Short mmCIF file of C-alpha atoms and ligand atoms in Angstrom, two decimals:
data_model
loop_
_atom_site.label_atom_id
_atom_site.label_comp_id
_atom_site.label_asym_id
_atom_site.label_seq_id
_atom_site.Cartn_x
_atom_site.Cartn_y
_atom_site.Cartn_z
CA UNK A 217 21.67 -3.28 -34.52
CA UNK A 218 23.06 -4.42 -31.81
CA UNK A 219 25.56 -6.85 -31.06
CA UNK A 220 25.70 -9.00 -27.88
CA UNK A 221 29.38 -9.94 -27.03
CA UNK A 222 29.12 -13.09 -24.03
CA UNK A 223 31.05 -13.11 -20.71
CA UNK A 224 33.71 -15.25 -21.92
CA UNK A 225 34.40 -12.95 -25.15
CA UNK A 226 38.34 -11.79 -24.97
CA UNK A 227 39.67 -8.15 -25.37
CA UNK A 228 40.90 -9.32 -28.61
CA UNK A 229 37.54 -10.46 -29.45
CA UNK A 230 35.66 -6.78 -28.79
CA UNK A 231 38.51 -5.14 -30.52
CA UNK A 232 37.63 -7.57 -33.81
CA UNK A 233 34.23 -6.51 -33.70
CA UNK A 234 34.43 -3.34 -33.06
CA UNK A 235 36.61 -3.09 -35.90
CA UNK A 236 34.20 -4.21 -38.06
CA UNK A 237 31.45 -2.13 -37.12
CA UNK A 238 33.67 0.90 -37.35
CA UNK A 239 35.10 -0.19 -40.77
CA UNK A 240 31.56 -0.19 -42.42
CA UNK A 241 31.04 3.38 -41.32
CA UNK A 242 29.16 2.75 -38.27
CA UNK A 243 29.87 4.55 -34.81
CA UNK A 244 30.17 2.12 -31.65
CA UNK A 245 28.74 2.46 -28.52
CA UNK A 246 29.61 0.02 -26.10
CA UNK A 247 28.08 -1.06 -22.67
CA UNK A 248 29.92 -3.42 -20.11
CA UNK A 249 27.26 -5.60 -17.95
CA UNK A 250 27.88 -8.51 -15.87
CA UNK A 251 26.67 -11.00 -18.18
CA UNK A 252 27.44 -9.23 -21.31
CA UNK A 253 29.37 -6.74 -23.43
CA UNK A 254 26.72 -5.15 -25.78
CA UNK A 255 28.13 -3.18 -28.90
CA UNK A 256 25.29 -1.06 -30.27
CA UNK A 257 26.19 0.25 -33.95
CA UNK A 258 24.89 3.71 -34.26
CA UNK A 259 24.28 4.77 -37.98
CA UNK A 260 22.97 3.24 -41.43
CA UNK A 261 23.13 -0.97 -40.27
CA UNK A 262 22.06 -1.58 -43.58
CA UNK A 263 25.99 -1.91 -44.37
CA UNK A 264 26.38 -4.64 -42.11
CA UNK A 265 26.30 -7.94 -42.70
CA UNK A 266 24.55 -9.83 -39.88
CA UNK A 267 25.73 -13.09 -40.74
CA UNK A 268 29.32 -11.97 -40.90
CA UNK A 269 29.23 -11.01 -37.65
CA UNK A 270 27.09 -13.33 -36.13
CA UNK A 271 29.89 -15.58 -36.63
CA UNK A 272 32.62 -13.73 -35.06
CA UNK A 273 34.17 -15.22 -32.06
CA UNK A 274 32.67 -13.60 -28.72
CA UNK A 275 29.31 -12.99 -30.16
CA UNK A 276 26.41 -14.64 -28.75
CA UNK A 277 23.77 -12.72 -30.70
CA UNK A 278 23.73 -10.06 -33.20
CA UNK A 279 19.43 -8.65 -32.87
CA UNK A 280 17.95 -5.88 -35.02
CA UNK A 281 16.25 -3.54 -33.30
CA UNK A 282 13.61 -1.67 -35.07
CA UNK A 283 12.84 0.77 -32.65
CA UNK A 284 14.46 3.85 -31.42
CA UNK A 285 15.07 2.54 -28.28
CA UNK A 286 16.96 -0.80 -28.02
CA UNK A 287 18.03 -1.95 -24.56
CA UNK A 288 14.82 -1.44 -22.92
CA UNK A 289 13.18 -3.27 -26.05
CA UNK A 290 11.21 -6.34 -25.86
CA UNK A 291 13.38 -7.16 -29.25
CA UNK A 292 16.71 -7.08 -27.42
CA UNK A 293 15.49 -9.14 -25.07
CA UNK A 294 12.12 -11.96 -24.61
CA UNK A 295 11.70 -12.42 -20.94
CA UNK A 296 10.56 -9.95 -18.56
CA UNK A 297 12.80 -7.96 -16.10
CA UNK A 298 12.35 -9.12 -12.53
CA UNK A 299 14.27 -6.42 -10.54
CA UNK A 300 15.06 -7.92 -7.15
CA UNK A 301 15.61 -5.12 -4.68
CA UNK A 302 17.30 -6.48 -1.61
CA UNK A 303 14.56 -9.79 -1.29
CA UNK A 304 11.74 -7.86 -2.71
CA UNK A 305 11.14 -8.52 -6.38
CA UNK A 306 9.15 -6.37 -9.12
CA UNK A 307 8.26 -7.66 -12.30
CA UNK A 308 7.37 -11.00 -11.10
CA UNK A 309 4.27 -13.09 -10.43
CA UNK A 310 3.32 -10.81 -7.68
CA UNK A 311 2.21 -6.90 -7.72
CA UNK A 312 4.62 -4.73 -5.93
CA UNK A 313 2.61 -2.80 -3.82
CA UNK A 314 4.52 0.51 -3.15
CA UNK A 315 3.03 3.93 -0.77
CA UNK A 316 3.50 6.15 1.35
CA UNK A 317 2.74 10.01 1.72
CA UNK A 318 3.43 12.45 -0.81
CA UNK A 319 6.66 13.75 1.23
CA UNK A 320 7.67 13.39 4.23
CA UNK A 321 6.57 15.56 6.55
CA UNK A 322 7.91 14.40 10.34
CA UNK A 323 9.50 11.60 11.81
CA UNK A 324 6.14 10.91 13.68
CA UNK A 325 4.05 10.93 10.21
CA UNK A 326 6.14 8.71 8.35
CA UNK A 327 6.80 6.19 11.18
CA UNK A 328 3.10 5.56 11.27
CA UNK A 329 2.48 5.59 7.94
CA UNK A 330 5.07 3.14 7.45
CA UNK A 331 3.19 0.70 9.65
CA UNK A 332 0.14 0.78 8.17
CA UNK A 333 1.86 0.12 4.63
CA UNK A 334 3.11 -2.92 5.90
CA UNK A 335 0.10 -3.92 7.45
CA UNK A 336 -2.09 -3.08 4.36
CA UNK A 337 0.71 -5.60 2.53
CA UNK A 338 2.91 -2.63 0.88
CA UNK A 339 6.24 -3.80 0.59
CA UNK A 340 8.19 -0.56 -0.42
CA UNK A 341 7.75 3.24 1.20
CA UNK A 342 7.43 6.18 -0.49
CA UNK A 343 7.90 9.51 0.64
CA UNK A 344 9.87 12.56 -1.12
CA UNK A 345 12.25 14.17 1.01
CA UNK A 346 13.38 16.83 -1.99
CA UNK A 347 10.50 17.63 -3.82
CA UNK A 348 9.51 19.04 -7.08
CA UNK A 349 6.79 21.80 -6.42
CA UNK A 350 5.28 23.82 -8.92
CA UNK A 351 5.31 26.44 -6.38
CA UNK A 352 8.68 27.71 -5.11
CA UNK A 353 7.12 28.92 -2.01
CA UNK A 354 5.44 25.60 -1.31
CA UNK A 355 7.15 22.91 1.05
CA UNK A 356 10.04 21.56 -0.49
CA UNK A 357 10.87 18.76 1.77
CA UNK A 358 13.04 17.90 4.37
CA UNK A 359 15.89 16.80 2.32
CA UNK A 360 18.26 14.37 4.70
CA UNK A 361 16.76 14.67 7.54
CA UNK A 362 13.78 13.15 5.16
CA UNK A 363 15.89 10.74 3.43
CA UNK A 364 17.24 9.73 7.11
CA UNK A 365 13.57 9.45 8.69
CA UNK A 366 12.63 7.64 5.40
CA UNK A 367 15.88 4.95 6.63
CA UNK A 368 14.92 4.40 9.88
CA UNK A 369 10.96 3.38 9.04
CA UNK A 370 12.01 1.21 6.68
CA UNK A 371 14.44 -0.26 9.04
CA UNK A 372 11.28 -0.81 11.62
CA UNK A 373 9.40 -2.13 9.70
CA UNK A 374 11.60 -4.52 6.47
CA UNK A 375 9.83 -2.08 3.65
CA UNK A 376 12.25 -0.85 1.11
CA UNK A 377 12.31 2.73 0.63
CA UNK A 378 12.02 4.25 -3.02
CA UNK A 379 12.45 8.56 -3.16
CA UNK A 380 12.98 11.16 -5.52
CA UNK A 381 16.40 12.33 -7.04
CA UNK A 382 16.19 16.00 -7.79
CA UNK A 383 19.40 16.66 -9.53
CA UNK A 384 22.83 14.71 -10.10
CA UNK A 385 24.12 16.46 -7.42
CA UNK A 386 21.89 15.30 -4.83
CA UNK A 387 22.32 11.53 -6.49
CA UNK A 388 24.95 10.45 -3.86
CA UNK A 389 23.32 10.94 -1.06
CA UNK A 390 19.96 10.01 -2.35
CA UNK A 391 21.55 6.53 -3.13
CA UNK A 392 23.21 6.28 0.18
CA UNK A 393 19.61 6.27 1.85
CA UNK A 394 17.28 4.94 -0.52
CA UNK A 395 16.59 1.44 -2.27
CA UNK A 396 15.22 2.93 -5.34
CA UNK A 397 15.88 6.00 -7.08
CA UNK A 398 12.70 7.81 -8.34
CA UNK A 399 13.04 10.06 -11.86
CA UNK A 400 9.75 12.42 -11.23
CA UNK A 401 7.39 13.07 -14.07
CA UNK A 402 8.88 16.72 -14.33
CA UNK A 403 12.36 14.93 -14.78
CA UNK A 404 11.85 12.42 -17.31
CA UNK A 405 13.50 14.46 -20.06
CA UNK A 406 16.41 15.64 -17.69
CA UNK A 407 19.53 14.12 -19.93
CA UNK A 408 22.06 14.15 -17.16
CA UNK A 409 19.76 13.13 -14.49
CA UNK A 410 19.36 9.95 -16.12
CA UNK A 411 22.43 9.42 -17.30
CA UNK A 412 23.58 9.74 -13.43
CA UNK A 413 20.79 7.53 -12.11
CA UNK A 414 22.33 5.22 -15.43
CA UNK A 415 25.90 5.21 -13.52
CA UNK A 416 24.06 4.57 -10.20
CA UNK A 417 23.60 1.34 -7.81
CA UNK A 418 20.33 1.31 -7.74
CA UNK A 419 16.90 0.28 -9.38
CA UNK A 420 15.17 3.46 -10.55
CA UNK A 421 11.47 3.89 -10.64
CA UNK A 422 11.11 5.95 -13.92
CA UNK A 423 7.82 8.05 -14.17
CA UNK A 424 6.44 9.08 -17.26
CA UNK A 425 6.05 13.09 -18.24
CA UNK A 426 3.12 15.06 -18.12
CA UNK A 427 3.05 15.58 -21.91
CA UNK A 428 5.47 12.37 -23.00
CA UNK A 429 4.80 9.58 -25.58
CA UNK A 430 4.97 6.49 -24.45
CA UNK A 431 8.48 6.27 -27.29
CA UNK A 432 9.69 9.50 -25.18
CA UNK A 433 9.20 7.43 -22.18
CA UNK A 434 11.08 4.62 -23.33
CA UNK A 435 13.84 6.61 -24.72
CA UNK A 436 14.33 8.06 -21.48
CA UNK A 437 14.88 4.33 -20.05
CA UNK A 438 16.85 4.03 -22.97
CA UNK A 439 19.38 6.91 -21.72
CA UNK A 440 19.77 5.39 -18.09
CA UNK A 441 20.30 1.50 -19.67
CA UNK A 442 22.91 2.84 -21.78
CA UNK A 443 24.67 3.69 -19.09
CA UNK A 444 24.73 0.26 -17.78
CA UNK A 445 22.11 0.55 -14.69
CA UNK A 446 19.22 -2.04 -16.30
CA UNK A 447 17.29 -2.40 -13.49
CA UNK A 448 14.38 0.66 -14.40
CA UNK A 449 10.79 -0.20 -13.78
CA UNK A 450 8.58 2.68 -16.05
CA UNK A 451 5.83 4.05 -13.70
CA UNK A 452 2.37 5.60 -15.32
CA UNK A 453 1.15 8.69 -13.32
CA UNK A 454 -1.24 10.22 -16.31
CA UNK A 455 -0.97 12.32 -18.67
CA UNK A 456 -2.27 16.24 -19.31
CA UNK A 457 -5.42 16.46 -21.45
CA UNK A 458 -8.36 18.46 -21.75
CA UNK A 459 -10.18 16.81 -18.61
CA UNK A 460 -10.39 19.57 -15.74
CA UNK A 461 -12.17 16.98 -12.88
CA UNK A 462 -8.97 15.15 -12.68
CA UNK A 463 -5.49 16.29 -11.98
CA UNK A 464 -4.27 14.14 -15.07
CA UNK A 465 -5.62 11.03 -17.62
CA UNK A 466 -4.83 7.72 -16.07
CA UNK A 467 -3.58 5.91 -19.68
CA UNK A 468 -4.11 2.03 -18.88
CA UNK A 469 -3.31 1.65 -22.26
CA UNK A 470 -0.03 2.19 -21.75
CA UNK A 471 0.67 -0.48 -19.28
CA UNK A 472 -0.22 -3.36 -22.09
CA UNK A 473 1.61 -0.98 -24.76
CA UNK A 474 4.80 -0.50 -22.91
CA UNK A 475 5.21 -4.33 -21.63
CA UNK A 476 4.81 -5.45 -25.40
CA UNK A 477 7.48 -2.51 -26.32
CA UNK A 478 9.71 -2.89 -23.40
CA UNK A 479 10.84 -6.29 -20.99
CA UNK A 480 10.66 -3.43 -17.92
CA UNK A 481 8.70 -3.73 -15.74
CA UNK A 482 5.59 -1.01 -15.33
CA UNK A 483 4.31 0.46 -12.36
CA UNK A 484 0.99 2.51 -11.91
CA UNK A 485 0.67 5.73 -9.71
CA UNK A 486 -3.35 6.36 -9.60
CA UNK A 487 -2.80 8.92 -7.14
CA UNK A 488 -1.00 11.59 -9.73
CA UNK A 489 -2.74 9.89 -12.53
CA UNK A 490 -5.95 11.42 -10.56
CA UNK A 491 -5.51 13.81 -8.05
CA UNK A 492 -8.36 12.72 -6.20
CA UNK A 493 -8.22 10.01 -3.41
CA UNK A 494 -11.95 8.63 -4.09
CA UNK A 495 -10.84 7.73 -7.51
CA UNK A 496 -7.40 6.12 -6.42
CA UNK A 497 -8.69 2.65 -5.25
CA UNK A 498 -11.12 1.90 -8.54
CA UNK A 499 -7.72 2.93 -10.65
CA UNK A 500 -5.54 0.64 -8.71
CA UNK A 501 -7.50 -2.28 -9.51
CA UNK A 502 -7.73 -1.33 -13.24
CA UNK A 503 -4.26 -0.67 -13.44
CA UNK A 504 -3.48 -4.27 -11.83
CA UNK A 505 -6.17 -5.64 -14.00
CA UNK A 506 -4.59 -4.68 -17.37
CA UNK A 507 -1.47 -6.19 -16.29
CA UNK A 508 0.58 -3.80 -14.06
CA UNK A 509 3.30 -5.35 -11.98
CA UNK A 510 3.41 -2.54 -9.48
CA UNK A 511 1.50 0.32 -7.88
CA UNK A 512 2.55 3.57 -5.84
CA UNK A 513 0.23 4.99 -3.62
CA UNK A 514 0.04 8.11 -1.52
CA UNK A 515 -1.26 7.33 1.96
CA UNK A 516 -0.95 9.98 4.80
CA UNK A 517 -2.37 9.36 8.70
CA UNK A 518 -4.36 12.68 8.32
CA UNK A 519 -4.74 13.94 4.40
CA UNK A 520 -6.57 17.20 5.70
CA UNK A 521 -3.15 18.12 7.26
CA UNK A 522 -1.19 17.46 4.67
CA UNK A 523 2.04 19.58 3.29
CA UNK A 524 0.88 18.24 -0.28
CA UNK A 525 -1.34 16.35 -2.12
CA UNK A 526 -3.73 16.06 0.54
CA UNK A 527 -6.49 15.65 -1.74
CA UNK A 528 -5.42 12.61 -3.63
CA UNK A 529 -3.75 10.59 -0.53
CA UNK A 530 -5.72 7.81 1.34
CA UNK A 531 -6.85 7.86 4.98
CA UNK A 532 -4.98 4.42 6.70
CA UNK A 533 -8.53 2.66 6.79
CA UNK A 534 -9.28 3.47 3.30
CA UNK A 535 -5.52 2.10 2.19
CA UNK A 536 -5.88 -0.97 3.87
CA UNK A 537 -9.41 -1.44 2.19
CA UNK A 538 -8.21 -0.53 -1.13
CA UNK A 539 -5.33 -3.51 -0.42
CA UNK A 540 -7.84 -6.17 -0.01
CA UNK A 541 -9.79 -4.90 -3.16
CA UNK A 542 -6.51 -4.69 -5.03
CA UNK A 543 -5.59 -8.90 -3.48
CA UNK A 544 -8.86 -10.14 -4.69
CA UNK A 545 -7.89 -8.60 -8.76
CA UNK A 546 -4.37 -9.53 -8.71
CA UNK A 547 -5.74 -13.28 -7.84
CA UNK A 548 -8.45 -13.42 -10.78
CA UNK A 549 -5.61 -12.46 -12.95
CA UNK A 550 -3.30 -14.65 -11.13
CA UNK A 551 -0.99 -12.05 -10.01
CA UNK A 552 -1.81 -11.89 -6.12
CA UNK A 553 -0.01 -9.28 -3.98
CA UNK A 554 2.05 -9.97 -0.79
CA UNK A 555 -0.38 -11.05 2.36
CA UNK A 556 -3.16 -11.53 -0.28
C1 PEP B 573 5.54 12.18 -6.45
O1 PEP B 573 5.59 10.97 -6.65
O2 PEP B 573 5.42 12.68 -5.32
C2 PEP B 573 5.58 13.10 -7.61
C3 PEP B 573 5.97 14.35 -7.48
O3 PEP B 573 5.14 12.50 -8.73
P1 PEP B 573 5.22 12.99 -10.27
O4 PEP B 573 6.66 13.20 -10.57
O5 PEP B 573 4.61 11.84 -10.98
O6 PEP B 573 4.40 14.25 -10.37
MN1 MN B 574 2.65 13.70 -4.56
#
């Protein structure tokens, strides 16, 4: 259960309801927003009386929560999460269009890139400057001079710039560059990664892991929301299975699943989800068709040369085909994308 505690609630007020929580057995754990004060009651709710405190002063709304996770819940709350990152908003009417290449390799690479994402109608850059490589012999990024390159395109050019956080050591200066924190797939179960990205300024792009439920997935959102940061948008890369022609299995299903679990917003990466660039533009319009309010794409000037995930990344012409293909579906589900 959880128990939301409104902006003009007193001291006095918290203290009263903590109190009763805590009297009925029941651990507290409490979150300080903006807008609210939540008290989430952690044990057997069955010895609490709803009404009782539904009518202490302070509290706006006392909700049951059914599910393990309970921030991130549609039940906790109705309306979708628009995340506005600095003028550009995901989760709303439009489809976020995010890419980029897989890291960045030069200044020269990315600044071009970075053009033709805007041009194709992308409004955020991607690009990892610390990446995770299965490999530890294979390129592991640039790490700030990457984050700095990463800066200075999106400077040139208005896009926002999301990258991936390695470790909670590397969080501050991650943050410092970037407009939006990505957890990678490999990282989605890393506790005290996303409790740090949970303490952070910024809007983090949460992927799903290679072998996670969609519940693990959403408890993971669950750790960083508990920590206060709400604005998370889930991303779907795929998911192992048995299928050897693709890198991973795309689950659509999970897009429609998660936004009637969750109020985040979910983003689609058919360029993990596949491994294989030919594949990446038919998946990006099935991911926007069944609803997704995002998409991050790897795009690279020449894939052949690429430090990694050549295979799977677009050629500029092919991205900025893709992009029209992607404007027309987002407008016959009356989505639309920017430019389209
Ligand atoms: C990436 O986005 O470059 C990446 C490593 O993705 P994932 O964590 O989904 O494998
Ligand atoms: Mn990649």
């Amino acid at each position: 259960m959880i128990i939301v505690m409104g902006r003009s609630s007193s001291e006095e007020d918290l203290e009263r309801v903590v109190g009763a929580v805590e009297s009925a057995g029941l651990d507290v754990h409490i979150s300080e927003g903006v807008q609210h004060t939540i008290v989430g009651c952690v044990g057997d709710v069955s010895h609490l009386n709803r009404e009782e405190l539904q009518v202490l002063s302070g509290v706006q709304r006392v909700v049951r929560v059914m599910h393990p996770f309970k921030l991130v819940s549609r039940e906790f709350q109705e309306d979708d999460t628009e995340i506005d990152v600095d003028g550009v908003t995901i989760g709303g009417r439009q489809v976020t269009v995010m890419a980029g290449p897989c890291a960045v390799e030069d200044r020269q690479m990315l600044l071009e890139t970075a053009e033709i994402v805007k041009e194709g109608g992308g409004e955020v850059l991607r690009g990892g400057a610390f990446k995770p490589r299965t490999s530890p012999y294979s390129f592991q990024g640039l790490g700030e001079e990457g984050l700095k390159i990463l800066r200075e395109a999106a400077e040139r050019t208005g896009l926002k710039v999301v990258t991936e956080v390695l470790t909670p050591g590397d969080l501050e200066l991650v943050a410092y560059y970037a407009d939006i924190l990505q957890i990678g797939a490999r990282n989605m179960q890393n506790y005290s990664l996303l409790r740090a990205v949970g303490r952070a300024d910024r809007p983090v792009l949460l992927k799903r892991g290679l072998m996670s439920s969609v519940e693990e997935w959403l408890m993971a959102a669950e750790y960083i929301a508990s920590e206060g940061n709400r604005d998370i948008m889930l991303c779907e890369r795929g998911i192992r299975t048995f299928s050897k022609y693709t890198r991973n299995t795309l689950d659509l299903s999970a897009v429609p699943l998660a936004q009637e679990l969750s109020h985040l917003p979910v983003v689609v990466d058919p360029s993990h989800a596949t491994g294989r660039w030919k594949l990446v533009a038919p998946m990006a319009k099935a991911a926007v068709a069944a609803g997704a309010d995002g998409l991050i794409m790897e795009v690279h000037p020449r894939p052949a040369e690429a430090k990694s995930d050549g295979p799977q990344s677009l050629k500029p012409e092919t991205f900025l085909n893709a992009m029209d293909e992607i404007a027309e579906i987002a407008d016959t589900v009356g989505r639309g994308v920017k430019g389209g």
